[in-house]
Coordinates of C-alpha atoms and ligand atoms in Angstrom, one line a residue:
M1 CA 13.4 -18.4 -18.5
Q2 CA 14.3 -22.1 -18.1
Q3 CA 12.2 -25.0 -17.4
G4 CA 12.5 -27.0 -14.2
W5 CA 13.9 -30.5 -14.2
I6 CA 10.4 -31.9 -14.5
P7 CA 8.6 -31.2 -17.8
L8 CA 5.7 -28.7 -17.5
V9 CA 6.8 -27.6 -14.1
P10 CA 8.2 -24.0 -14.0
E11 CA 11.6 -23.5 -12.4
S12 CA 11.7 -23.1 -8.7
A13 CA 13.3 -20.0 -7.4
S14 CA 11.9 -18.9 -4.1
S15 CA 12.0 -20.0 -0.5
V16 CA 8.5 -21.4 -0.6
S17 CA 8.4 -22.8 -4.1
W18 CA 9.8 -26.3 -3.2
K19 CA 7.2 -26.5 -0.4
V20 CA 4.4 -25.9 -2.9
D21 CA 5.9 -28.4 -5.3
A22 CA 6.2 -31.0 -2.6
L23 CA 2.5 -30.6 -1.7
Y24 CA 1.6 -30.7 -5.4
F25 CA 3.6 -33.9 -6.0
Y26 CA 1.9 -35.5 -2.9
L27 CA -1.5 -34.6 -4.3
S28 CA -0.5 -36.0 -7.7
G29 CA 0.9 -39.1 -6.1
V30 CA -2.2 -39.8 -4.1
T31 CA -4.4 -39.2 -7.2
L32 CA -2.2 -41.5 -9.4
F33 CA -2.2 -44.2 -6.8
F34 CA -6.0 -44.3 -6.4
T35 CA -6.5 -44.0 -10.2
L36 CA -4.3 -47.1 -10.8
L37 CA -5.8 -49.0 -7.8
I38 CA -9.4 -48.4 -8.8
S39 CA -8.9 -49.0 -12.5
S40 CA -7.0 -52.3 -12.0
V41 CA -9.6 -53.6 -9.4
L42 CA -12.3 -52.6 -11.9
I43 CA -10.8 -54.4 -14.8
F44 CA -10.0 -57.4 -12.6
F45 CA -13.7 -57.6 -11.4
V46 CA -15.1 -57.1 -14.8
I47 CA -13.2 -60.2 -16.0
R48 CA -13.4 -62.3 -12.8
Y49 CA -17.2 -61.8 -12.3
R50 CA -18.4 -61.6 -15.9
R51 CA -21.6 -63.4 -16.8
R52 CA -20.7 -66.8 -18.1
T53 CA -24.1 -68.3 -19.0
P54 CA -27.3 -66.5 -20.0
Y55 CA -29.2 -67.8 -17.0
E56 CA -26.6 -67.1 -14.3
I57 CA -28.1 -65.2 -11.2
P58 CA -25.6 -63.7 -8.8
R59 CA -25.7 -64.2 -5.0
P60 CA -27.4 -61.2 -3.4
I61 CA -25.1 -59.0 -1.3
A62 CA -26.7 -57.0 1.6
G63 CA -23.7 -54.7 2.3
S64 CA -20.9 -54.6 4.8
H65 CA -20.5 -52.1 7.6
K66 CA -16.9 -53.0 8.0
L67 CA -16.1 -52.3 4.4
E68 CA -18.1 -49.0 4.4
T69 CA -16.4 -47.7 7.5
L70 CA -13.1 -48.5 6.0
W71 CA -13.6 -46.7 2.8
T72 CA -15.0 -43.7 4.6
V73 CA -12.3 -43.4 7.3
I74 CA -9.3 -44.0 5.1
P75 CA -10.1 -41.3 2.5
F76 CA -11.1 -38.9 5.3
L77 CA -7.7 -39.3 6.9
I78 CA -5.9 -38.9 3.6
A79 CA -8.0 -35.8 2.8
M80 CA -7.1 -34.3 6.2
T81 CA -3.4 -34.7 5.5
M82 CA -3.9 -32.6 2.4
F83 CA -5.9 -30.0 4.3
G84 CA -3.4 -29.7 7.1
W85 CA -0.4 -29.6 4.9
G86 CA -2.1 -27.2 2.5
A87 CA -3.1 -24.9 5.3
R88 CA 0.5 -24.8 6.6
V89 CA 2.0 -23.9 3.3
Y90 CA -0.8 -21.4 2.6
F91 CA -0.4 -19.5 5.9
E92 CA 3.4 -19.4 5.4
Q93 CA 2.8 -17.9 2.0
V94 CA 0.3 -15.2 2.9
K95 CA 1.7 -14.0 6.2
A96 CA 4.1 -11.2 5.2
P97 CA 7.3 -11.0 7.2
E98 CA 7.8 -7.8 9.2
N99 CA 11.3 -7.0 8.1
G100 CA 10.8 -7.3 4.4
I101 CA 11.9 -4.7 1.8
E102 CA 8.7 -2.9 0.9
I103 CA 7.7 -2.2 -2.7
Y104 CA 4.6 -0.4 -3.7
V105 CA 2.6 -1.9 -6.6
V106 CA -0.2 -0.3 -8.5
G107 CA -1.9 -2.3 -11.3
K108 CA -3.9 -0.6 -14.1
Q109 CA -5.2 -1.7 -17.4
W110 CA -2.8 -3.0 -18.6
M111 CA 0.5 -2.5 -16.8
W112 CA 2.3 -2.9 -13.5
K113 CA 3.6 0.3 -11.8
L114 CA 6.1 -0.4 -9.1
Q115 CA 8.0 1.9 -6.7
H116 CA 10.8 1.1 -4.3
A117 CA 10.8 2.7 -0.8
T118 CA 14.0 4.4 -1.9
G119 CA 12.1 6.2 -4.8
Q120 CA 13.0 4.2 -7.9
R121 CA 10.1 3.6 -10.2
E122 CA 9.7 0.8 -12.6
I123 CA 7.0 -0.3 -15.1
N124 CA 6.4 -4.0 -15.8
E125 CA 9.8 -4.8 -14.3
L126 CA 11.0 -5.3 -10.7
H127 CA 14.6 -5.5 -9.6
V128 CA 15.2 -7.2 -6.3
P129 CA 18.1 -8.6 -4.4
V130 CA 18.5 -12.4 -4.0
N131 CA 17.9 -14.0 -0.6
R132 CA 16.0 -11.1 0.9
K133 CA 12.4 -11.0 1.9
I134 CA 10.4 -8.7 -0.4
K135 CA 7.0 -7.4 0.7
L136 CA 4.7 -6.0 -2.0
I137 CA 1.9 -3.6 -0.9
M138 CA -0.5 -3.6 -3.8
T139 CA -3.6 -1.9 -5.2
T140 CA -5.2 -1.0 -8.5
E141 CA -6.5 2.0 -10.2
D142 CA -9.3 0.2 -12.0
V143 CA -10.3 -3.4 -12.0
I144 CA -9.0 -6.5 -10.2
H145 CA -5.7 -7.8 -11.4
D146 CA -3.5 -10.5 -10.0
F147 CA 0.2 -10.5 -9.4
F148 CA 1.5 -13.9 -10.3
V149 CA 5.1 -15.1 -10.4
P150 CA 5.1 -18.8 -11.3
A151 CA 8.8 -19.4 -10.5
F152 CA 8.1 -18.2 -6.9
R153 CA 4.8 -20.2 -6.7
T154 CA 3.0 -17.1 -5.4
K155 CA 0.2 -14.9 -6.5
M156 CA -2.2 -12.4 -5.0
D157 CA -5.2 -10.5 -6.2
V158 CA -4.8 -6.8 -6.6
V159 CA -8.2 -5.3 -5.6
P160 CA -9.7 -1.9 -6.2
G161 CA -10.3 0.1 -3.0
K162 CA -7.9 -1.8 -0.7
Y163 CA -4.4 -2.9 -0.2
T164 CA -3.3 -6.5 -0.4
T165 CA 0.1 -7.8 0.4
M166 CA 2.3 -10.6 -0.9
W167 CA 5.9 -11.6 -0.1
F168 CA 8.6 -13.7 -1.6
E169 CA 12.3 -14.5 -1.1
A170 CA 14.0 -15.3 -4.4
T171 CA 16.7 -17.9 -4.0
T172 CA 18.4 -17.8 -7.4
P173 CA 19.5 -14.8 -9.5
G174 CA 17.8 -14.6 -12.9
T175 CA 14.8 -13.1 -14.7
Y176 CA 11.4 -14.5 -14.0
H177 CA 8.0 -14.0 -15.7
L178 CA 5.4 -11.9 -14.0
F179 CA 1.8 -12.4 -15.2
C180 CA -1.6 -10.9 -14.5
A181 CA -3.6 -13.9 -13.4
E182 CA -7.1 -12.3 -13.3
Y183 CA -9.0 -11.5 -16.5
C184 CA -9.0 -7.7 -16.6
G185 CA -10.1 -6.7 -20.1
M186 CA -8.9 -6.7 -23.6
N187 CA -5.1 -6.7 -23.1
H188 CA -5.1 -8.9 -20.0
S189 CA -2.8 -11.4 -21.7
G190 CA -0.3 -8.7 -22.5
M191 CA -0.2 -7.5 -18.9
T192 CA 3.1 -9.3 -18.2
G193 CA 6.5 -8.3 -16.9
S194 CA 9.6 -9.6 -15.3
I195 CA 11.2 -9.9 -11.9
V196 CA 15.0 -9.4 -12.1
V197 CA 16.7 -11.1 -9.2
M198 CA 20.2 -9.8 -8.6
E199 CA 23.2 -10.4 -6.4
P200 CA 23.1 -7.9 -3.5
R201 CA 26.1 -5.8 -4.9
E202 CA 24.6 -5.7 -8.4
F203 CA 21.3 -4.7 -6.9
D204 CA 22.9 -1.8 -4.9
N205 CA 24.6 -0.7 -8.1
W206 CA 21.2 -0.8 -9.9
L207 CA 19.6 1.2 -7.1
S208 CA 22.2 3.9 -7.1
G209 CA 22.2 4.1 -10.9
N210 CA 18.4 4.7 -10.9
A211 CA 18.1 7.4 -8.3
G212 CA 14.5 8.2 -8.8
S213 CA 12.3 11.2 -8.3
G214 CA 12.6 11.2 -4.5
T215 CA 11.2 8.6 -2.1
P216 CA 7.5 8.0 -1.8
A217 CA 7.7 9.2 1.8
A218 CA 9.2 12.6 0.7
A219 CA 6.5 12.9 -2.0
G220 CA 3.9 12.1 0.7
Q221 CA 5.3 14.8 3.0
Q222 CA 4.8 17.4 0.2
L223 CA 1.2 16.2 -0.3
F224 CA 0.6 16.3 3.4
Q225 CA 1.4 20.0 3.3
S226 CA -0.3 20.9 0.0
L227 CA -3.5 19.0 0.8
G228 CA -3.7 20.8 4.2
C229 CA -3.4 17.7 6.3
A230 CA -0.8 19.5 8.4
S231 CA -3.2 22.1 9.6
C232 CA -5.0 19.6 11.8
H233 CA -2.4 16.8 12.2
G234 CA 0.6 19.1 12.7
T235 CA 3.5 19.6 10.3
N236 CA 5.3 16.5 11.5
G237 CA 2.2 14.5 12.4
E238 CA 2.4 15.5 16.0
G239 CA -1.3 16.0 16.3
G240 CA -3.6 18.9 17.0
R241 CA -7.3 19.2 16.1
G242 CA -6.7 15.8 14.4
P243 CA -5.1 12.8 16.0
T244 CA -1.3 12.3 16.3
L245 CA 0.1 10.5 13.3
A246 CA 3.8 10.2 14.4
G247 CA 4.7 6.8 15.7
V248 CA 1.2 5.3 15.5
F249 CA 1.9 3.1 12.5
G250 CA 1.8 -0.6 13.3
K251 CA 0.3 0.0 16.8
K252 CA -3.2 -0.3 18.1
T253 CA -5.4 2.8 18.4
Q254 CA -8.6 3.3 20.4
L255 CA -11.7 4.2 18.4
Q256 CA -14.8 6.2 19.3
T257 CA -16.8 3.0 19.4
G258 CA -14.5 1.6 22.1
E259 CA -13.0 -0.9 19.7
S260 CA -9.4 -0.8 18.8
V261 CA -7.8 -1.2 15.5
T262 CA -4.2 -1.7 14.3
V263 CA -2.9 1.2 12.3
D264 CA -1.8 -0.4 9.0
E265 CA -1.8 0.6 5.4
G266 CA -5.4 -0.4 5.0
Y267 CA -6.6 1.7 8.0
V268 CA -4.6 4.8 6.9
R269 CA -6.0 4.5 3.4
E270 CA -9.6 4.2 4.7
S271 CA -9.1 7.1 7.1
I272 CA -8.0 9.3 4.2
L273 CA -10.9 8.3 1.8
N274 CA -13.6 7.8 4.4
P275 CA -12.5 9.6 7.6
Q276 CA -15.8 8.9 9.4
A277 CA -15.6 5.2 9.1
K278 CA -13.4 4.6 12.1
L279 CA -13.1 7.7 14.2
V280 CA -10.3 7.8 16.8
A281 CA -11.6 8.2 20.3
G282 CA -11.8 11.8 21.4
F283 CA -11.9 13.3 17.9
G284 CA -14.9 14.7 16.1
A285 CA -16.0 13.9 12.6
I286 CA -14.4 17.1 11.1
M287 CA -12.1 15.7 8.5
P288 CA -13.3 16.0 4.9
T289 CA -13.0 13.0 2.6
F290 CA -10.2 12.9 -0.1
Q291 CA -12.1 10.4 -2.2
G292 CA -11.7 11.2 -5.8
Q293 CA -9.2 13.9 -5.2
I294 CA -6.0 11.9 -5.0
T295 CA -4.7 9.0 -7.1
E296 CA -3.6 5.6 -5.8
D297 CA 0.0 6.7 -6.2
Q298 CA -0.6 9.7 -4.0
L299 CA -2.4 7.6 -1.4
M300 CA 0.6 5.3 -1.2
Q301 CA 2.9 8.2 -0.8
L302 CA 0.8 9.5 2.1
V303 CA 0.9 6.1 3.6
A304 CA 4.6 5.9 3.2
F305 CA 5.0 9.3 4.8
I306 CA 2.9 8.4 7.8
K307 CA 4.8 5.2 8.1
S308 CA 8.1 7.1 8.1
L309 CA 7.2 9.4 10.9
P310 CA 9.4 8.8 13.9
T311 CA 7.9 7.2 17.0
G312 CA 6.3 9.8 19.3
D313 CA 6.6 13.5 18.8
H314 CA 9.7 15.4 19.6
T315 CA 8.3 17.6 22.4
Q316 CA 7.5 14.7 24.7
P317 CA 8.1 11.0 24.8
A318 CA 5.2 9.1 23.2
S319 CA 4.5 7.1 26.4
T320 CA 3.9 10.1 28.5
A321 CA 2.3 12.4 25.9
T322 CA -0.7 13.9 27.6
P323 CA -4.0 14.7 25.9
A324 CA -3.8 18.2 27.5
A325 CA -2.7 19.8 24.2
R326 CA -5.5 18.1 22.4
P327 CA -9.3 18.0 22.6
A328 CA -10.4 16.6 25.9
G329 CA -10.3 12.9 26.3
S330 CA -8.0 12.1 23.4
P331 CA -5.7 9.2 24.0
T332 CA -2.0 9.5 23.4
Q333 CA -1.8 7.5 20.3
N334 CA -4.3 8.5 17.7
L335 CA -4.9 8.6 14.1
K336 CA -7.5 10.1 11.8
Ligands
LIG401 CU1 -4.6 -7.3 -15.3 CU2 -5.4 -9.3 -16.1

């Protein structure tokens, strides 16, 4: 772990880190400029307008609209450049790319558990290829943690009961510190790890040398059978008494309430733990909750399985699938 070229600034190793640095230097520059300006004017005035005789009475000053307008408008404009620039960098940093390599992350007191979509599991260490967008889908088994990689200038809270996402694209091979940046109990300061950024070929070697326990999607498929999901949603998620699961991920689905919702990791998760929260139109509240019966790891496996289901079922194209085989009034694309 090297230092950057400026003291106290960590090395910069992701596609967004230089943008964060540029903004940071701008903020520091503006701060420094005004600190120097105000201090020197202050010192100058203290000397220039000091009281020279004990009976000296200054000329009264009633104020100046021109001056007050000026020192309101100029700082406002400067502050807006910070806001605009900051918002741009922030949105770029939080909006996960769609074609990223997905990694599942579960935090717990006090370690990071990570799993690649290809099945490899890691603890407190993550191997990734250089120059590829990596998307982390994260949650925690206990309290709030925070996934922080200073060299990538990115961090994101890991919150109980929901998924948060974060992405980065490492630009230089090497090993980088991973920290937990949210106080999470006694060994918070020890909840560290490393991100190992590798050349693509090296990474492929690493992947094949660490063939794991099967992919999360495959594990999810087994759970799908053993938990009995298949009895309502069909063995391959084709639907039945419960909504179709195949091919709905990433799309919008119509709810009982008339609203529609995008089927993402968070919605699938909620529908497993609290099935009644957002019922798909045309389906009754018959699904039992799985709250407390499955672990975060298993939830992620189920999500990965549902994600992996091919678009539409095999008996008929998704676009023309009729509700005939399902309870009356059910739309073609459902999930619950
Ligand atoms: Cu986990 Cu601090």
